[in-house]
Short mmCIF file of C-alpha atoms in Angstrom, two decimals:
data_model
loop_
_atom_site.label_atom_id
_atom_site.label_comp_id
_atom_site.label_asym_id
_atom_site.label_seq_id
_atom_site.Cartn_x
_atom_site.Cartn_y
_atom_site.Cartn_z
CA UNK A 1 13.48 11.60 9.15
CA UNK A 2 11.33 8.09 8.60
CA UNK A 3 11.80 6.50 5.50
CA UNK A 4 11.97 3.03 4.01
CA UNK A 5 14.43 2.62 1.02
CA UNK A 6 14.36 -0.79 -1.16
CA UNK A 7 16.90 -1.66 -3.22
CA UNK A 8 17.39 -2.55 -5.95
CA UNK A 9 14.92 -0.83 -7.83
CA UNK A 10 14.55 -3.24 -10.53
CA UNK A 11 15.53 -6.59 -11.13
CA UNK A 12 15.55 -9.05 -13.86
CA UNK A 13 16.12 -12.74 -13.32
CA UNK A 14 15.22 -16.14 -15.23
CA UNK A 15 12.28 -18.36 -14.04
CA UNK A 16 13.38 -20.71 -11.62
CA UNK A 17 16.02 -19.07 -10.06
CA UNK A 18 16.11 -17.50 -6.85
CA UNK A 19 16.54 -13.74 -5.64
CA UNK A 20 16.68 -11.43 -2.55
CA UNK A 21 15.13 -7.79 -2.17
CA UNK A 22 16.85 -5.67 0.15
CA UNK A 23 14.78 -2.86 2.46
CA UNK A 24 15.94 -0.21 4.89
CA UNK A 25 14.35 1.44 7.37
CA UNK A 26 15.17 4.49 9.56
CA UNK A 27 11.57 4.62 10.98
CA UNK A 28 11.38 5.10 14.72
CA UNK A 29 9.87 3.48 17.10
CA UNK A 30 9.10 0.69 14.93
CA UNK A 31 6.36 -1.51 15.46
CA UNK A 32 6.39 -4.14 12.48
CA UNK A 33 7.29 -4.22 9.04
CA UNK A 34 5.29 -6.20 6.11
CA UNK A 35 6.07 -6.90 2.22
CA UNK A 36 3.50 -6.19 0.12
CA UNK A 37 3.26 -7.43 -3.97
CA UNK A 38 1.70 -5.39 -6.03
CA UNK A 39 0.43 -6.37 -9.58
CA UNK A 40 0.69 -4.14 -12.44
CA UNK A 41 -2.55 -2.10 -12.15
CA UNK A 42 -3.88 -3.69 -8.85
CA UNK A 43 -3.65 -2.86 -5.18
CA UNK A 44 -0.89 -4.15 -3.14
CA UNK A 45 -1.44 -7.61 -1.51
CA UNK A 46 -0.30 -8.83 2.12
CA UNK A 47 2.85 -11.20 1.89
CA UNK A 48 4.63 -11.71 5.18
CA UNK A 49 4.36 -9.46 8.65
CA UNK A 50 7.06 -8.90 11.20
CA UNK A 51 7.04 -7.67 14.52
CA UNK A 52 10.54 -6.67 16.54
CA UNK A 53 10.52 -9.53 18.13
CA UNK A 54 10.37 -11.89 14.58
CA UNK A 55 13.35 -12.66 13.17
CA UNK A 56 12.33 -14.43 10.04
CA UNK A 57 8.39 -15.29 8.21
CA UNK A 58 7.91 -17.57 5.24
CA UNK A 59 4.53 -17.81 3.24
CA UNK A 60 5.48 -20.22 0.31
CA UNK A 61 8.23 -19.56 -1.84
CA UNK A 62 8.38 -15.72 -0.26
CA UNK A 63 11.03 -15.89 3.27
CA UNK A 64 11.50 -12.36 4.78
CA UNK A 65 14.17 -11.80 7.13
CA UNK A 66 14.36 -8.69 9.51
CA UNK A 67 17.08 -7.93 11.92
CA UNK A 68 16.22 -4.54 13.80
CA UNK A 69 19.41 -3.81 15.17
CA UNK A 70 20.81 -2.91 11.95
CA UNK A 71 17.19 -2.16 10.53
CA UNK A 72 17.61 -4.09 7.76
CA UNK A 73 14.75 -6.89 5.99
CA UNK A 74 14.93 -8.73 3.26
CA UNK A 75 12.55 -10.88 1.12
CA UNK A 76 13.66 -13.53 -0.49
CA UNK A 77 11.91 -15.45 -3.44
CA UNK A 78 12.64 -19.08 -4.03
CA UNK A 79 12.44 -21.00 -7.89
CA UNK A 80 11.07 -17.92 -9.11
CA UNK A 81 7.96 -18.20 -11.53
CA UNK A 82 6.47 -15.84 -14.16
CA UNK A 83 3.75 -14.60 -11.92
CA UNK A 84 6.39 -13.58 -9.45
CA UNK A 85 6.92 -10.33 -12.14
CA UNK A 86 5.31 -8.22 -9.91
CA UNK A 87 6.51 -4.69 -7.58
CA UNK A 88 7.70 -5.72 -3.98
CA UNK A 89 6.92 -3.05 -1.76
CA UNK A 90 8.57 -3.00 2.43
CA UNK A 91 6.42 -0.86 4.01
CA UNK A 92 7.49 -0.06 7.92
CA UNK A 93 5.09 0.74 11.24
CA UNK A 94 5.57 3.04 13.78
CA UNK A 95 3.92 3.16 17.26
CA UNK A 96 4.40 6.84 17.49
CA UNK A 97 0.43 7.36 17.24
CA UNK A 98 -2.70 5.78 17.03
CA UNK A 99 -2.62 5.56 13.75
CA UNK A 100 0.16 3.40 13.66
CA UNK A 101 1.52 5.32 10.41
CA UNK A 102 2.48 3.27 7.39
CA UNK A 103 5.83 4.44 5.77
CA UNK A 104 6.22 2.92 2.41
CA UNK A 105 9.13 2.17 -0.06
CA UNK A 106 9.30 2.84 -3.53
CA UNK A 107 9.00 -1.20 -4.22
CA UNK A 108 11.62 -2.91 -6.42
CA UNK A 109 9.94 -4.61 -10.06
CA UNK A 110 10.81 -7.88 -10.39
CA UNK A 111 10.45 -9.01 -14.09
CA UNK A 112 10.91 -13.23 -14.11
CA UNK A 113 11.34 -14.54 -17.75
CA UNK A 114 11.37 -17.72 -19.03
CA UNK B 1 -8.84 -12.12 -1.73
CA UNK B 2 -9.85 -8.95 -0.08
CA UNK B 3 -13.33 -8.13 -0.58
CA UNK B 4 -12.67 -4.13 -1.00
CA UNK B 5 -13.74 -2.92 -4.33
CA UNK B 6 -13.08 0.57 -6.54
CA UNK B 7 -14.95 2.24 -8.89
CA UNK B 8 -14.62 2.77 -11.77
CA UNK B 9 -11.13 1.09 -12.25
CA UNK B 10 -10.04 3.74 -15.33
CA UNK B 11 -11.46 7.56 -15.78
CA UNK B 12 -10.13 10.46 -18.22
CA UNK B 13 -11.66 13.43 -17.58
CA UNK B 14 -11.34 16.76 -18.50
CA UNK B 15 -10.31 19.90 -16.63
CA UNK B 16 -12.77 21.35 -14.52
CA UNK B 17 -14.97 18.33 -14.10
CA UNK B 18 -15.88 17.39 -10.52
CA UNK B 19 -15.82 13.46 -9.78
CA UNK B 20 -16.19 10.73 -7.49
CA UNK B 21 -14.23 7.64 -6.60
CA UNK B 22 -16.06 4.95 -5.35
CA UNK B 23 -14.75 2.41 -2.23
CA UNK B 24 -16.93 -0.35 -0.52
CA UNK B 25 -15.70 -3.24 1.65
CA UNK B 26 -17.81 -5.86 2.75
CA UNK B 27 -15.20 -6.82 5.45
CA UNK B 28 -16.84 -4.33 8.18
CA UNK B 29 -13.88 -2.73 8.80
CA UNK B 30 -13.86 0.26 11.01
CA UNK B 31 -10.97 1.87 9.29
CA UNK B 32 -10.18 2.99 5.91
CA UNK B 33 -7.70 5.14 3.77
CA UNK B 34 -7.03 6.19 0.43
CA UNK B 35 -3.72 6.56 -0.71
CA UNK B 36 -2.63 8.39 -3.99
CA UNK B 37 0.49 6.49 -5.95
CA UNK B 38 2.40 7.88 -9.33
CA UNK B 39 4.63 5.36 -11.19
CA UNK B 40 7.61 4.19 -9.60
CA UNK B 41 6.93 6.13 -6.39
CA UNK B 42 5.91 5.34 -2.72
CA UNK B 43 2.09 5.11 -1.92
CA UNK B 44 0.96 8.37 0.01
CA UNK B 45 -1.55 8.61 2.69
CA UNK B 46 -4.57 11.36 1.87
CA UNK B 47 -7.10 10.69 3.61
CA UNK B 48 -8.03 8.36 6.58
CA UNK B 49 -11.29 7.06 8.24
CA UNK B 50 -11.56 5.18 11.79
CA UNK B 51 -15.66 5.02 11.72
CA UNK B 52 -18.80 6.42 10.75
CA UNK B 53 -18.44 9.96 10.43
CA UNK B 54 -14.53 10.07 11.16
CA UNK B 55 -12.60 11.59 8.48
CA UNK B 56 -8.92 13.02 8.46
CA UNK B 57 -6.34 14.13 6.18
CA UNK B 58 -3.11 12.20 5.63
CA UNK B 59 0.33 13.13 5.03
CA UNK B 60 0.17 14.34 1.43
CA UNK B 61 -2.04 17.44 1.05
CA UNK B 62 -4.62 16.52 -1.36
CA UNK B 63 -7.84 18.74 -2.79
CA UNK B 64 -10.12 16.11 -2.45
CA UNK B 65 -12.54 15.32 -0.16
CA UNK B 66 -14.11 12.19 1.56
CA UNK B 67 -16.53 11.23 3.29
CA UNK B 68 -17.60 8.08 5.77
CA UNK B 69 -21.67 7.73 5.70
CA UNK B 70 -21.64 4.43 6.29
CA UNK B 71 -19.02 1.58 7.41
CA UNK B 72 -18.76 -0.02 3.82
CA UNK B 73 -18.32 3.01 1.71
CA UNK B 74 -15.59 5.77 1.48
CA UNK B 75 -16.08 7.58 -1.48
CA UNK B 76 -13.53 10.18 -2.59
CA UNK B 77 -14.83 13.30 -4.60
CA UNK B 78 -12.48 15.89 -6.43
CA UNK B 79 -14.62 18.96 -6.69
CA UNK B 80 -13.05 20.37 -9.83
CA UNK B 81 -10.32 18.07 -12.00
CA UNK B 82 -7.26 19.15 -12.66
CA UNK B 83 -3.81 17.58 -15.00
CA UNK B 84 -1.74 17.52 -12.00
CA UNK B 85 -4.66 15.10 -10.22
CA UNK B 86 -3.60 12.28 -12.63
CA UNK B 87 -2.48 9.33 -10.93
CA UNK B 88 -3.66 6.12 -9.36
CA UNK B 89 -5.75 6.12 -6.33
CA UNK B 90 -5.88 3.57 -3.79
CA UNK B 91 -8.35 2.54 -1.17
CA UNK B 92 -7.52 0.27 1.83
CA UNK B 93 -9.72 -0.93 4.97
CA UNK B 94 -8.31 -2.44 8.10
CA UNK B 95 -10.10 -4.07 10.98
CA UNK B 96 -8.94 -2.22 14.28
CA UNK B 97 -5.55 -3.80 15.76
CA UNK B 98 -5.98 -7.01 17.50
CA UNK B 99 -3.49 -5.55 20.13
CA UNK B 100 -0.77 -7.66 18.55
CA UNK B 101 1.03 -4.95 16.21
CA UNK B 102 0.11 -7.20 13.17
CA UNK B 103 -3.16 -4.93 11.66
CA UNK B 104 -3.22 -5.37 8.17
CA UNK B 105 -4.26 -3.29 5.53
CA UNK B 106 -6.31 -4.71 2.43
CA UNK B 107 -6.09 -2.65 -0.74
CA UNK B 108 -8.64 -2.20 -3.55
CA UNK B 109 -7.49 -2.73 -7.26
CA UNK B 110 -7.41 0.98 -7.25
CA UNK B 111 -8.08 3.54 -9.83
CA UNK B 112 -6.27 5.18 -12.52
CA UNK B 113 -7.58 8.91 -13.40
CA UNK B 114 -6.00 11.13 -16.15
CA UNK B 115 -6.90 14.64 -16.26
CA UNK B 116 -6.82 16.10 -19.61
#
């Protein structure tokens, strides 16, 4: 069976410091596999993209890692900051059909405080 | 920013009322979806769109309906509300995959509906 299962499912940390969100995958084939943020009572929002041959994508403070051999990612936040308080959502591709079917994790919510 | 927009953003109904869910994206997309989320749970596919006229059901069986008149708008229509259609709906648009495995899909602010 596909799924995508994040870990861990919440998370508190202080501003500034740094932290790593963990995502597994059994989704087959895979095609890519993004992190999304999504604001409390807003849609989810791009943050990095990985294909199978992409080992590791930054965009600012956010670096996601992905090793498909032991279908495994991980998104790491550097010098956290308040907006950061958000829910981090891996969300896996398949190539199985056109659609290209999204499988989605249940996020992890990051609260940051000062 | 995406430019995909949801209307209204909050609605409480009651029972038995029928309603609509607006989506528009000014991005020209091709494709769009609308995806139903609870709290602290996965987003789920209901219904998809690849063009004018296209519509299909997603993975989660949902008693709504769609339709796909034009390229900008997707509206989602619940014939007759009911408690266990409270949640929050989301609509996305994608352009069609640059052949790259990288399509990316850009969500609306979505909208929360409780069913009384």
């Amino acid at each position: 069976k596909n799924q995508v299962e994040q870990s861990p499912q919440s998370l508190i940390i202080l501003e500034g410091k740094n932290c790593t969100l963990q995502c597994n995958y059994t989704v087959s084939p895979f095609s890519n596999l993004r992190w999304y943020k999504q604001d409390t009572g807003r849609g989810p929002v791009s943050l990095t993209i990985m294909t199978f041959s992409e080992n590791t994508k930054s965009n600012g403070r956010y670096t996601a890692t992905l090793d498909a051999d032991t279908k495994q990612s991980s998104l790491h936040i550097t010098a956290s900051q308040l907006s950061d308080s958000a829910s981090y959502i891996c969300v896996v591709s398949d190539r199985g059909s056109t659609l290209g079917r999204l499988y989605f994790g249940r996020g992890t919510q990051l609260t940051v405080w000062p | 920013e995406a430019d995909i927009y949801q209307t209204p953003r909050y609605l409480v109904i009651g029972t038995g009322k029928k309603i609509t869910l607006e989506c528009s994206q000014t991005m020209g997309h091709d494709k769009m979806y609308w995806y139903q989320q609870d709290p602290g749970m996965e987003l789920h596919l209901i219904h998809y769109s690849y063009g004018v006229n296209s519509t299909e059901k997603g993975d989660l069986s949902s008693e709504s309906t769609v339709s796909r008149i034009r390229t900008e708008h997707f509206p989602l229509t619940l014939e007759s509300a009911r408690p266990s259609h409270t949640s929050q709906y989301l609509c996305a648009s994608s352009e069609s995959d640059p052949g790259q495995g990288k399509e990316t899909q850009y969500f609306g602010p979505g909208t929360r509906l409780l069913v009384l």
